[in-house]
XYZ file of C-alpha atoms in Angstrom:
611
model
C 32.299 -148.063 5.014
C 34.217 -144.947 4.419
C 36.971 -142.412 6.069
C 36.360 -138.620 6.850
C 38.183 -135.703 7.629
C 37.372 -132.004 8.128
C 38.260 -128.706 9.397
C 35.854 -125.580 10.496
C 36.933 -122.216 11.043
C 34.834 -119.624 11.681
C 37.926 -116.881 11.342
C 39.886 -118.057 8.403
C 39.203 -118.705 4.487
C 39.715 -122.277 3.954
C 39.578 -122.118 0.256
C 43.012 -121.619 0.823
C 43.710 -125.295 2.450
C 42.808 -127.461 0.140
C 46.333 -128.825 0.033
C 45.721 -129.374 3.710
C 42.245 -131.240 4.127
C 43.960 -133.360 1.011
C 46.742 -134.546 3.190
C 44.009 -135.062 5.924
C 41.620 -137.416 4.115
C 44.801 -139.300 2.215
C 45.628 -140.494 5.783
C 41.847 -142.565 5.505
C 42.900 -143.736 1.843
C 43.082 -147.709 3.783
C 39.584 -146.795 4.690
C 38.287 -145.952 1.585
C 40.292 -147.070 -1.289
C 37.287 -146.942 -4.325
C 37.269 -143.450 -4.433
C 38.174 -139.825 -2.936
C 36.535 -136.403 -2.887
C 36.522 -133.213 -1.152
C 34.311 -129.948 -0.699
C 36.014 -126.918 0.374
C 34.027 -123.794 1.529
C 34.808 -120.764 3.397
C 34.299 -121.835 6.556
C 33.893 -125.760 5.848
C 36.615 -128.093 4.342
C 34.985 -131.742 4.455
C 37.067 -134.700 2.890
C 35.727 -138.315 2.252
C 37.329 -141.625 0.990
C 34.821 -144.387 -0.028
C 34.590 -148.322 0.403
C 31.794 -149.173 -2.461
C 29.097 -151.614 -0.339
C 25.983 -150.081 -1.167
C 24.716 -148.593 -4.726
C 28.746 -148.618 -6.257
C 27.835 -146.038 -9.241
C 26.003 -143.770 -6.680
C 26.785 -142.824 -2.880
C 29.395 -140.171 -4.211
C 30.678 -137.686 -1.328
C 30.796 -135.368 0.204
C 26.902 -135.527 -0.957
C 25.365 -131.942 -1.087
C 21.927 -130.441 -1.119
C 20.865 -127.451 -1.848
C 18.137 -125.318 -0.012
C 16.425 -122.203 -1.126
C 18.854 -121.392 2.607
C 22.369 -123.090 1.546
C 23.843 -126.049 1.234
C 23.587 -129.100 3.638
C 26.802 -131.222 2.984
C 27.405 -134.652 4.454
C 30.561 -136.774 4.603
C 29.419 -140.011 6.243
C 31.329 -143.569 7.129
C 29.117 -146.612 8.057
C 25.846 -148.070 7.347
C 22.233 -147.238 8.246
C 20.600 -150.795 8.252
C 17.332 -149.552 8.069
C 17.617 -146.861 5.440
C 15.157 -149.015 3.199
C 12.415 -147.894 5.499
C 13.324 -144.464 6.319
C 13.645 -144.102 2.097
C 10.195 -145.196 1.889
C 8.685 -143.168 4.920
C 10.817 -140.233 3.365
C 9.328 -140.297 -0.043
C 5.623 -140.351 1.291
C 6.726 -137.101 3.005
C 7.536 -135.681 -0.221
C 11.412 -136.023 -0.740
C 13.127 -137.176 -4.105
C 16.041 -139.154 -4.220
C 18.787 -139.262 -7.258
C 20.546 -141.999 -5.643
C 19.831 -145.283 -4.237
C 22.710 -145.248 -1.321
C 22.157 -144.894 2.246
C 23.850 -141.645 2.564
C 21.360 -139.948 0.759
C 18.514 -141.127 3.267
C 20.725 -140.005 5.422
C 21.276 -136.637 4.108
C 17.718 -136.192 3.713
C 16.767 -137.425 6.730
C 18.691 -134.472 8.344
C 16.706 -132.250 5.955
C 13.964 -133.458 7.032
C 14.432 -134.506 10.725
C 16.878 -132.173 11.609
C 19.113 -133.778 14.770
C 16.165 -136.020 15.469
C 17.522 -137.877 12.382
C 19.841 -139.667 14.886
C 16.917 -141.205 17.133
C 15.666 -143.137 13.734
C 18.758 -144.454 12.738
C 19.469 -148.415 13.173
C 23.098 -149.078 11.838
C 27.170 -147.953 12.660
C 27.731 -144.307 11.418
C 29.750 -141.728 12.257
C 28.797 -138.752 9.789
C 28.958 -135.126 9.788
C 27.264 -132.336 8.327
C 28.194 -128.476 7.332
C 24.599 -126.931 7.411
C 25.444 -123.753 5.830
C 22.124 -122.266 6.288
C 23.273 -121.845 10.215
C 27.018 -122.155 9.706
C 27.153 -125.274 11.817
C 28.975 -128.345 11.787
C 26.746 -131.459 13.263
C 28.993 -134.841 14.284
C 26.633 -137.790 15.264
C 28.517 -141.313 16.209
C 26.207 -144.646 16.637
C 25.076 -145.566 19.789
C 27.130 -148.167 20.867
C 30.561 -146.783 19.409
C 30.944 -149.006 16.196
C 32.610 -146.551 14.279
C 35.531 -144.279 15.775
C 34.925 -140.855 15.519
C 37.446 -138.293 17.165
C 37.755 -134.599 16.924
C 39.930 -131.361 18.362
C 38.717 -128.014 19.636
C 40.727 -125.108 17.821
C 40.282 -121.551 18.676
C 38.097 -120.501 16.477
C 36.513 -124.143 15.110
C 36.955 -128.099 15.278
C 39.269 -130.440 13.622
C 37.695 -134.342 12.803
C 38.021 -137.415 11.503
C 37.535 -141.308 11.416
C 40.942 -141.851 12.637
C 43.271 -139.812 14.759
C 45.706 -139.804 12.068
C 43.701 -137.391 10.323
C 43.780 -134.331 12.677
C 47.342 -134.953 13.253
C 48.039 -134.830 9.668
C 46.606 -130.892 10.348
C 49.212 -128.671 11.602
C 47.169 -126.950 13.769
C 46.939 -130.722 16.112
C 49.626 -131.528 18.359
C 51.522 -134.881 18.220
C 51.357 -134.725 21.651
C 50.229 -137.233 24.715
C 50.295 -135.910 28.255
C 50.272 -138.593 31.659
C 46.731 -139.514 31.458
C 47.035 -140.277 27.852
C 50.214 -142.618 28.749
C 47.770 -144.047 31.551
C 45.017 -144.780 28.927
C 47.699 -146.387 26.747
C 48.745 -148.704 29.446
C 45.803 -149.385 31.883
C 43.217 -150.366 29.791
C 40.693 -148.117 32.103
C 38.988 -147.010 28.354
C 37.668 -143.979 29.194
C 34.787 -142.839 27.310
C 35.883 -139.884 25.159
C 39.515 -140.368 25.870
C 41.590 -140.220 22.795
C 45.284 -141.001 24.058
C 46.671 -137.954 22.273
C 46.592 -134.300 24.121
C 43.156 -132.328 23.366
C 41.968 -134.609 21.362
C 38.717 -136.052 22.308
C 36.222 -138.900 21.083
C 32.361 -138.291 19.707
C 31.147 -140.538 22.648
C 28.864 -143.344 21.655
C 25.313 -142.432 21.141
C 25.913 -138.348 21.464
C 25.579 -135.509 18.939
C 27.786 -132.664 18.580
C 27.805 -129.500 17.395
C 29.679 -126.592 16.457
C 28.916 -122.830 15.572
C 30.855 -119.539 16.352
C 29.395 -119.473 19.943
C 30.945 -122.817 20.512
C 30.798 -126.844 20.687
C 27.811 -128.150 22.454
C 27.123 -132.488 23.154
C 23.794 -133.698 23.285
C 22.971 -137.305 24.451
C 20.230 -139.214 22.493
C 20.746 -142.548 23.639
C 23.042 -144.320 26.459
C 21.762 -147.469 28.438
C 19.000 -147.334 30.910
C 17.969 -149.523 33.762
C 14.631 -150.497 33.195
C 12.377 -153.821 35.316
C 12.519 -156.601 32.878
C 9.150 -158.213 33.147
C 9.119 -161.091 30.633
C 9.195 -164.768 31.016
C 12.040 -167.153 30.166
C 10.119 -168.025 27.193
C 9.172 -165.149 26.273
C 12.931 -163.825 26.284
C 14.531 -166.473 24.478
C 11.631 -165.853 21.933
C 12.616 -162.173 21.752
C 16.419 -162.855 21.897
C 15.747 -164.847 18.757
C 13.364 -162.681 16.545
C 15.640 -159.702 17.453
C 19.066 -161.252 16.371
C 17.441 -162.950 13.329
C 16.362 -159.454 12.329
C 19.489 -157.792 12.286
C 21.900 -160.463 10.811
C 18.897 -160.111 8.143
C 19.705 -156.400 8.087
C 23.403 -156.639 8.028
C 23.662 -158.953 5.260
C 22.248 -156.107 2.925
C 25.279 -155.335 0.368
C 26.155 -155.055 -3.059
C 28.933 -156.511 -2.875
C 30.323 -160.531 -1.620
C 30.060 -161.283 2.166
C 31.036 -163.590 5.172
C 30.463 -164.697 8.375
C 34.114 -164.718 10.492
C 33.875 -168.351 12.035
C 35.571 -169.016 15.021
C 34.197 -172.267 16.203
C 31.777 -170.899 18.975
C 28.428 -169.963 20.147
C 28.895 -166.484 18.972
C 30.007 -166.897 15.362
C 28.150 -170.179 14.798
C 24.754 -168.818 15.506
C 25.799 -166.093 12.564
C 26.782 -168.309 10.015
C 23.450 -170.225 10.866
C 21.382 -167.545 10.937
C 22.898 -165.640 7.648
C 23.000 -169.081 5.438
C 18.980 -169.296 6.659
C 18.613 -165.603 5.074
C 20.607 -166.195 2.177
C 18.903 -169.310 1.539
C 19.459 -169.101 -2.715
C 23.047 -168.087 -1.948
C 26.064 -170.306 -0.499
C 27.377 -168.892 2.808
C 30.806 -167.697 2.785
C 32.925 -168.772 6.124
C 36.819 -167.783 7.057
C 38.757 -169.250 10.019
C 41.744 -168.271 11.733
C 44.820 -170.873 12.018
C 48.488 -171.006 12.708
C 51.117 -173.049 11.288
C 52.219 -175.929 14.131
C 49.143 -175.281 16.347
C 47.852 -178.488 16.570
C 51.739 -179.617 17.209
C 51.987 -177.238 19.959
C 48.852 -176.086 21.683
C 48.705 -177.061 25.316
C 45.199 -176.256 26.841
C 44.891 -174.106 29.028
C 42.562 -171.758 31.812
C 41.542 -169.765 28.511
C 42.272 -172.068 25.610
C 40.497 -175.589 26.841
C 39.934 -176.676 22.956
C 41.424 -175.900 19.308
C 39.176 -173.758 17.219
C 39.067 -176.402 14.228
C 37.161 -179.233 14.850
C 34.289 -177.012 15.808
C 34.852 -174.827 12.858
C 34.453 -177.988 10.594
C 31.318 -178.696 12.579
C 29.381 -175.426 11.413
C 30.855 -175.807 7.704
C 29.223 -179.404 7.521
C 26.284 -178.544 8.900
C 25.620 -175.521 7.252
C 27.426 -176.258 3.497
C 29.208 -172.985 4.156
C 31.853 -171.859 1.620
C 34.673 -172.247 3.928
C 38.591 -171.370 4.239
C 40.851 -171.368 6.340
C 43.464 -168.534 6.624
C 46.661 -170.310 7.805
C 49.174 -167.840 9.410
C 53.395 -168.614 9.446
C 54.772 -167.464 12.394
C 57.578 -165.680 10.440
C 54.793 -163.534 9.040
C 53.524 -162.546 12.332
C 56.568 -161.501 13.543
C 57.854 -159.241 10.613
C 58.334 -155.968 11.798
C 56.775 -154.742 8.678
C 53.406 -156.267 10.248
C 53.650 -154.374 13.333
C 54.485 -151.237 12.179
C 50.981 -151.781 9.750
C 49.157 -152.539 12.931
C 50.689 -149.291 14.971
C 49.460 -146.997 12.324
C 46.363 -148.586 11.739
C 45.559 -147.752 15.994
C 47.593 -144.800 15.868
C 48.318 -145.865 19.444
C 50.708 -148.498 21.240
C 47.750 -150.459 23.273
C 47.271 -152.982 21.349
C 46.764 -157.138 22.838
C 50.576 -158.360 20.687
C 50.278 -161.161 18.372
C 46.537 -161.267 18.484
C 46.480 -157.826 16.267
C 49.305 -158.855 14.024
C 46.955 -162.222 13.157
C 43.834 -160.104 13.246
C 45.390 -157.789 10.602
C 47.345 -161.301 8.465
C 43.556 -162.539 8.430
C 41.234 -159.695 7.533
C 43.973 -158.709 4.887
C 43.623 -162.498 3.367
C 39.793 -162.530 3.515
C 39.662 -158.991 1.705
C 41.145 -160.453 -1.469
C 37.647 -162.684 -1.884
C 35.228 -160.431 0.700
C 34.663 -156.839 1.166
C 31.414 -156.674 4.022
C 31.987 -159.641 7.239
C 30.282 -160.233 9.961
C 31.937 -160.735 13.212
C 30.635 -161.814 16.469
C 31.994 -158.835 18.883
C 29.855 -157.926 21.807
C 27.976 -161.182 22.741
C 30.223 -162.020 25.871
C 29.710 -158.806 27.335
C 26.270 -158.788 27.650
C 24.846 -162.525 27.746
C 27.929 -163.130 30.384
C 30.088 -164.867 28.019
C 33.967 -164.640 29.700
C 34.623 -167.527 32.007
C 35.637 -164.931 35.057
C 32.065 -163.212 35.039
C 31.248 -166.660 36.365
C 33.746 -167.171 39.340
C 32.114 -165.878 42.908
C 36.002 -163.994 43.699
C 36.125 -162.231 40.523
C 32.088 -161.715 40.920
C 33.240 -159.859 44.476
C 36.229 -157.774 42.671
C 35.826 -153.800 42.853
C 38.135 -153.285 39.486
C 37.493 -153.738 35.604
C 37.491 -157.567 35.552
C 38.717 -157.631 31.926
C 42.172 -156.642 33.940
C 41.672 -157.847 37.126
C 41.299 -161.551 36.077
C 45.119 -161.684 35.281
C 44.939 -163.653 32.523
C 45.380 -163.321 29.146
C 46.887 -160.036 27.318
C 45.989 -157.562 28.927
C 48.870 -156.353 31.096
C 47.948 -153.454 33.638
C 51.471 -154.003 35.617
C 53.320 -151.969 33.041
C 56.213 -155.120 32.707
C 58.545 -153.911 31.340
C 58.079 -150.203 32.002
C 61.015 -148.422 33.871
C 60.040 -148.200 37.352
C 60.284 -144.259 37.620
C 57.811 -143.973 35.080
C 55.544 -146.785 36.334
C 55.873 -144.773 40.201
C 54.958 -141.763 38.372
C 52.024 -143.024 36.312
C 50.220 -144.794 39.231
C 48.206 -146.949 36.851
C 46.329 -149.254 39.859
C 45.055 -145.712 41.220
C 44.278 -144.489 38.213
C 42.273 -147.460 36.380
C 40.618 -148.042 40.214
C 39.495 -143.853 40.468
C 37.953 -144.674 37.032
C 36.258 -148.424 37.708
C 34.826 -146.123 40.825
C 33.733 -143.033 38.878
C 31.710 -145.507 36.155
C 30.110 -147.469 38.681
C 28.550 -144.453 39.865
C 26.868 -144.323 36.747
C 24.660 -146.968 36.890
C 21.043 -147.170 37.863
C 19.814 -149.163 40.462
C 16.350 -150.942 40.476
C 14.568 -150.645 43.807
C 14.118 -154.912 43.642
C 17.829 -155.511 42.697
C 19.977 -157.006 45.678
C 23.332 -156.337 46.347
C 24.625 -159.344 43.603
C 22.106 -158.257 40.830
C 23.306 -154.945 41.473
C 26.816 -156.272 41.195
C 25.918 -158.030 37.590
C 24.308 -155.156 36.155
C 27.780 -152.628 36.983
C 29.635 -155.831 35.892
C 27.717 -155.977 32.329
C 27.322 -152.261 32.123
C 30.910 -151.469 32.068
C 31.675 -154.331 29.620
C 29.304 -152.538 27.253
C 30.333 -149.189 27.629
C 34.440 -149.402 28.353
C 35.571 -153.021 27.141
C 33.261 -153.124 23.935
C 34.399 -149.860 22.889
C 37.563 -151.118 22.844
C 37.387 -154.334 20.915
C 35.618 -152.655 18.572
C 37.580 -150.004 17.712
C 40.374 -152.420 17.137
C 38.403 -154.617 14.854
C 37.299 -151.417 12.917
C 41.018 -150.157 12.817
C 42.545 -153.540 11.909
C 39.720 -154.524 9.260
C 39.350 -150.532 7.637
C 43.185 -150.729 7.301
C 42.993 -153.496 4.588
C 39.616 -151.993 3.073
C 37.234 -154.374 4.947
C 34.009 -153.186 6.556
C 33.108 -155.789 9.335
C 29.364 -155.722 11.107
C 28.927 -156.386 14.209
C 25.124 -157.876 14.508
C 25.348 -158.489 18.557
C 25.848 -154.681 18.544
C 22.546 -153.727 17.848
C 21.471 -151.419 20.228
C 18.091 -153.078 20.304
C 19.388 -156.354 21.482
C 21.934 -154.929 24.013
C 19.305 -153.090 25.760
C 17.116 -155.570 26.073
C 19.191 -158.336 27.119
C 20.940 -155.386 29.796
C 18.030 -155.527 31.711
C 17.672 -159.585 31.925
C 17.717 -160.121 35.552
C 21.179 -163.291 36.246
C 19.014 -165.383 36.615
C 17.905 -165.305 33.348
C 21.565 -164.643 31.944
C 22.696 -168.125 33.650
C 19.091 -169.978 33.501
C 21.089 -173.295 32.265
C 23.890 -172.499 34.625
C 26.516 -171.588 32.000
C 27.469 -168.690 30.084
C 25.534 -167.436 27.596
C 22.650 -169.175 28.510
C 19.901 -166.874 26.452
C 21.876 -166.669 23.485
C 21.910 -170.532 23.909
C 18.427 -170.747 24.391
C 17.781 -168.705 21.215
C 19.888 -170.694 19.026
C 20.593 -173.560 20.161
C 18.370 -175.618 17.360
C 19.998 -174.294 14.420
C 23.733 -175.777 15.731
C 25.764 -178.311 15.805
C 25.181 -179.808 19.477
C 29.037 -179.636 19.724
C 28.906 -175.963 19.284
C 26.335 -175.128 21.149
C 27.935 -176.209 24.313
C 31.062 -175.289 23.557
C 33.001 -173.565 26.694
C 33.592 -169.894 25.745
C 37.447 -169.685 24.038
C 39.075 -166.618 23.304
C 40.493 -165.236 20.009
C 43.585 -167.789 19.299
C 47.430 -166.910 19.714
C 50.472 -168.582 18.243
C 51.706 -171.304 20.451
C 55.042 -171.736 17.989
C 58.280 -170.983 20.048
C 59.200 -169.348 16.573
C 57.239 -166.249 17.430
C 58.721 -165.537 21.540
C 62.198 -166.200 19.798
C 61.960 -163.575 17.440
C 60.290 -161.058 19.814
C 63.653 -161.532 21.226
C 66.145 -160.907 18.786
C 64.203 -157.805 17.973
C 64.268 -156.763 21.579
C 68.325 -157.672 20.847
C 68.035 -154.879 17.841
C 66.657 -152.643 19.958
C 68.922 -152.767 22.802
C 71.892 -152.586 20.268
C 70.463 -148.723 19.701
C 71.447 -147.028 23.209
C 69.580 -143.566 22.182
C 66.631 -145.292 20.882
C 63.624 -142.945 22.503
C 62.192 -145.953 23.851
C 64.531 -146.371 26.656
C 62.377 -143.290 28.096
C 59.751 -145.552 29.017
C 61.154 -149.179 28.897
C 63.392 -150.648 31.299
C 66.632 -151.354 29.280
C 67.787 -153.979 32.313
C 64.607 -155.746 32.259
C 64.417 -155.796 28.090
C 67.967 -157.429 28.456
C 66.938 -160.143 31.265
C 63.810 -160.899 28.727
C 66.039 -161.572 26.123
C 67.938 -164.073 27.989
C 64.767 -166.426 29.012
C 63.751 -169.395 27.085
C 61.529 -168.536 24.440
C 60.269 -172.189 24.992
C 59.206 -171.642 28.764
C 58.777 -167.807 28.487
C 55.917 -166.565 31.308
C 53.300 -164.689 30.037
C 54.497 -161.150 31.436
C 57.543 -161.641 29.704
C 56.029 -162.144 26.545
C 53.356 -159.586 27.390
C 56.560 -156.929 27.907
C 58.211 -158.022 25.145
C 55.428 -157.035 22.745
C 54.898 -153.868 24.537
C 58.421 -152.719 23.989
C 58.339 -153.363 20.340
C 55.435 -151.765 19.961
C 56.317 -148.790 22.238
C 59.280 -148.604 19.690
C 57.538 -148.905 16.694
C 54.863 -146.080 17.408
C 57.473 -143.635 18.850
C 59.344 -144.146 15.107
C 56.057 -143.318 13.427
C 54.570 -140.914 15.633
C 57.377 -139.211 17.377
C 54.889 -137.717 19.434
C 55.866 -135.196 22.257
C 55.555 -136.918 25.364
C 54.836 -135.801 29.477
C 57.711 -137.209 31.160
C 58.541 -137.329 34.880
């Protein structure tokens, strides 16, 4: 797992900004702390920072070739799971490798394949490549949107990186985020290819693009399809099975120590099963999440019905996993210090409050014994996982349901937000012209009714708007500490085949989850398998709401703080004055959204579109 940064111009010498593409690819030095390296041409400047996974003395970029036409340079971030087999198909077509890393299969796959390299690939990548022998940049991003990959027109080129932090650190990008950036920020709509900041765009998921002196051009070359599913029940728990065993088989492939995140539930306890049957001569490795007090003060709840431990203990005992716990103090999550880590590792103020501070406390704790993790994002939003996919009024809702079921911390009122702005921003129209606009996009069988229909739209825009979302915060929070986490559910084999799984299927026992169940179910703990889906934990200690406050307190103590142009200063004060013991959710929710709002305009100080 790696960073990269560029710059093409097709009317300047870049030779000449080298001191600029190095202040580009320092901003990915988090990303890739083992090593840096740059290749500046005329009309190419490519930078690269590495994570060492995969063959540590080789894998050196920006990796060049040389053609009887030019050079082909690559600067690549990710992993190509199946670059084993395209390295042997590739030699029996006559290539020789110098290294053993998967960027060079990559590399001279392209050579080889040209574009069509992209179709082959099984992994998370976002890569590009200066083929000088056309003067043409190519940008390819994985199909489901693993890895973030964003970019920015110029007049005469293309700006890019891993991170938006990158092109901003260019002068030629604008720190600069218009109204429907500010509605991204604070709708949660996640609109494919929206960046937040002004012309700045996202490689969509699954799309290649290029760019020569007549211009930037996208191609598709993969995006979910509807398609009749015609197997069994049998026959699809069968396939769930052999498909999931082969890629946390894939994904375990490093050269350096793994580990299975372990939450407790279906998702994460099928990986650490699966993974300790591959490793088989080799001890799993397990982390948990915990808080100081929890067990004192957790209260269940319509989201939080259990504690994550006990179950946690039940995978470790039944699988002899090499297990820890990572035990957070309140007082850790709310140093400001923390925050303003977590701001600039999302460049962006939408972030879900505590639940990123402890995501970032935990992956940085796990990264002092780990470097490679596997994490169990995506299985909820395809086998049905969240509770409210399940309840017939939420089943009937026209909206983005991950917002709509108002629970939880995702916050599409704006509380907190100064009414003027919140008039001006419209964010129920907005997020509702978008949930309309994507459900156009999806393909209707002939046989579906008017409720399968309603499933598929429900499941597609999970996996093509809410995915995309927790995964770019799991790469941001994890690549900011140096730790590449793999995302097995993600495989774009799986997800289309379980897509077009009729409900019936997708509910067969009449719960959630019920394939994924069905699949794995024998190598669990019974108490696992049956678990009722629970949600990433959040500090219950009245610790954490009371400091919020006296922050907010700070805040409001600085009357030209540039905050006030988009929080409520009257409201902030009333929020202060609750008790942190009692505190609603929405006051919590616009608590944490003010300090963050705060924190990112410090770091930023982005130009912003004001009413």
């Amino acid at each position: 797992m790696c960073g990269i940064a560029g710059w093409i111009s097709f009317d300047r010498d870049l030779t000449c900004e080298q001191e600029t593409l190095s202040a580009m690819t320092a901003t990915m030095a988090c990303r890739g702390p083992d090593a840096s390296g740059m290749r500046v041409e005329r009309h190419a400047a490519l930078g690269h920072r590495r994570l060492c996974v995969i063959d540590l003395a080789g894998g050196v970029q920006p990796m060049s070739v040389h053609t009887s036409n030019g050079e082909v340079t690559l600067v690549y971030s990710g992993e190509a799971y199946n670059y084993v087999e395209l390295r042997d198909e590739l030699i029996q077509r006559g290539e020789r490798f110098t290294t053993a890393s998967d960027t060079e299969v990559v590399l001279r796959g392209y050579l080889r394949w040209g574009e069509a390299l992209a179709d082959r690939l099984n992994g998370m990548y976002a890569f590009a490549i200066w083929d000088a022998r056309d003067q043409k940049l190519v940008m390819i991003r994985d199909r489901v949107g693993i890895k973030p990959f964003y970019y920015t027109r110029t007049p005469d080129g293309v700006l890019f990186g891993s991170e938006p932090k990158a092109i901003l650190a260019n002068p030629l990008a604008k720190r600069a985020v218009d109204a429907d950036g500010m509605r991204e920020a604070l709708s949660f709509a996640m609109t494919p290819g929206h960046a937040i900041w002004s012309d700045m765009q996202q490689v969509e998921p699954g799309t290649i693009v290029t760019v020569d002196v007549r211009g930037l051009r996208e191609r598709t070359y993969w995006r979910l399809e509807t398609r009749p599913h015609t197997d069994d029940l049998d026959t699809t728990v069968g396939q769930v099975r052999e498909l999931l065993g082969d890629t946390v088989r894939r994904q375990l492939a490093a050269d350096v120590p793994r580990c299975v995140l372990l939450s407790g539930g279906l998702d994460s306890g099928a990986l650490t099963t699966l993974a300790a049957g591959h490793l088989r001569d080799e001890q799993v490795r397990t982390f948990a999440v915990d808080f100081m007090g929890q067990a004192e003060n957790f209260q269940p709840d319509i989201m939080h019905e259990t504690l994550d431990a006990p179950y946690v203990r039940d995978v470790v005992e039944h699988v002899g996993s090499q297990h820890a716990d990572v035990l957070l103090d309140p007082k850790e999550l709310a140093d400001p210090a923390v925050r303003k880590a977590v701001i600039t590792a999302r460049d962006a103020p939408n972030g879900v409050g505590d639940m990123d501070l402890s995501l970032y406390l935990l992956f940085k704790e796990i990264r002092k014994r780990s470097t490679v993790a596997l994490s169990g994002e995506g299985a909820d939003d395809y086998f049905a996982g969240y509770k409210y996919m399940h309840l017939p009024q939420m089943q009937r809702t026209r909206a983005f349901l991950w917002t709509a079921f108002d629970v939880g911390p995702m916050d599409k009122r704006g509380t907190g937000l100064k009414p003027q702005l919140l008039s001006w921003l419209k964010l129920d129209e907005y997020q509702q012209d978008k949930y309309l606009y994507a459900r156009r996009e999806v393909a209707r069988l002939d046989s579906e009714d008017d409720f399968e229909y309603d499933m598929r739209v429900m499941i597609y825009l999970h996996l093509t708007r809410f995915v995309r979302y927790l995964l770019d915060r799991k790469d941001r929070l994890s690549m900011a500490v140096g730790l590449e986490v793999r995302v097995p559910f993600c495989d774009h084999r799986l997800i289309d085949y379980v897509y077009n799984t009729p409900w019936s299927l997708k509910t067969y026992d009449g719960r959630e989850k019920s394939l994924l169940r069905g699949a794995v179910a024998d190598t669990l703990p019974e108490s696992v398998a049956w678990r009722m889906k629970t949600p990433y934990p959040s500090t219950r200690d009245p610790y954490y709401p009371r400091e919020l406050q006296q922050q907010a307190k700070d805040l409001l103590a600085d009357r030209t703080h540039a905050v006030f142009e988009l929080v409520d200063r009257n409201w902030l004060e009333s929020a202060t004055a609750e008790d942190p013991v009692t505190m609603g959710r929405f006051s919590r929710l616009g608590l944490e959204r003010s300090l963050d709002l705060a924190t990112w305009l410090e770091l930023y100080r982005p130009e912003l579109e004001l009413p």
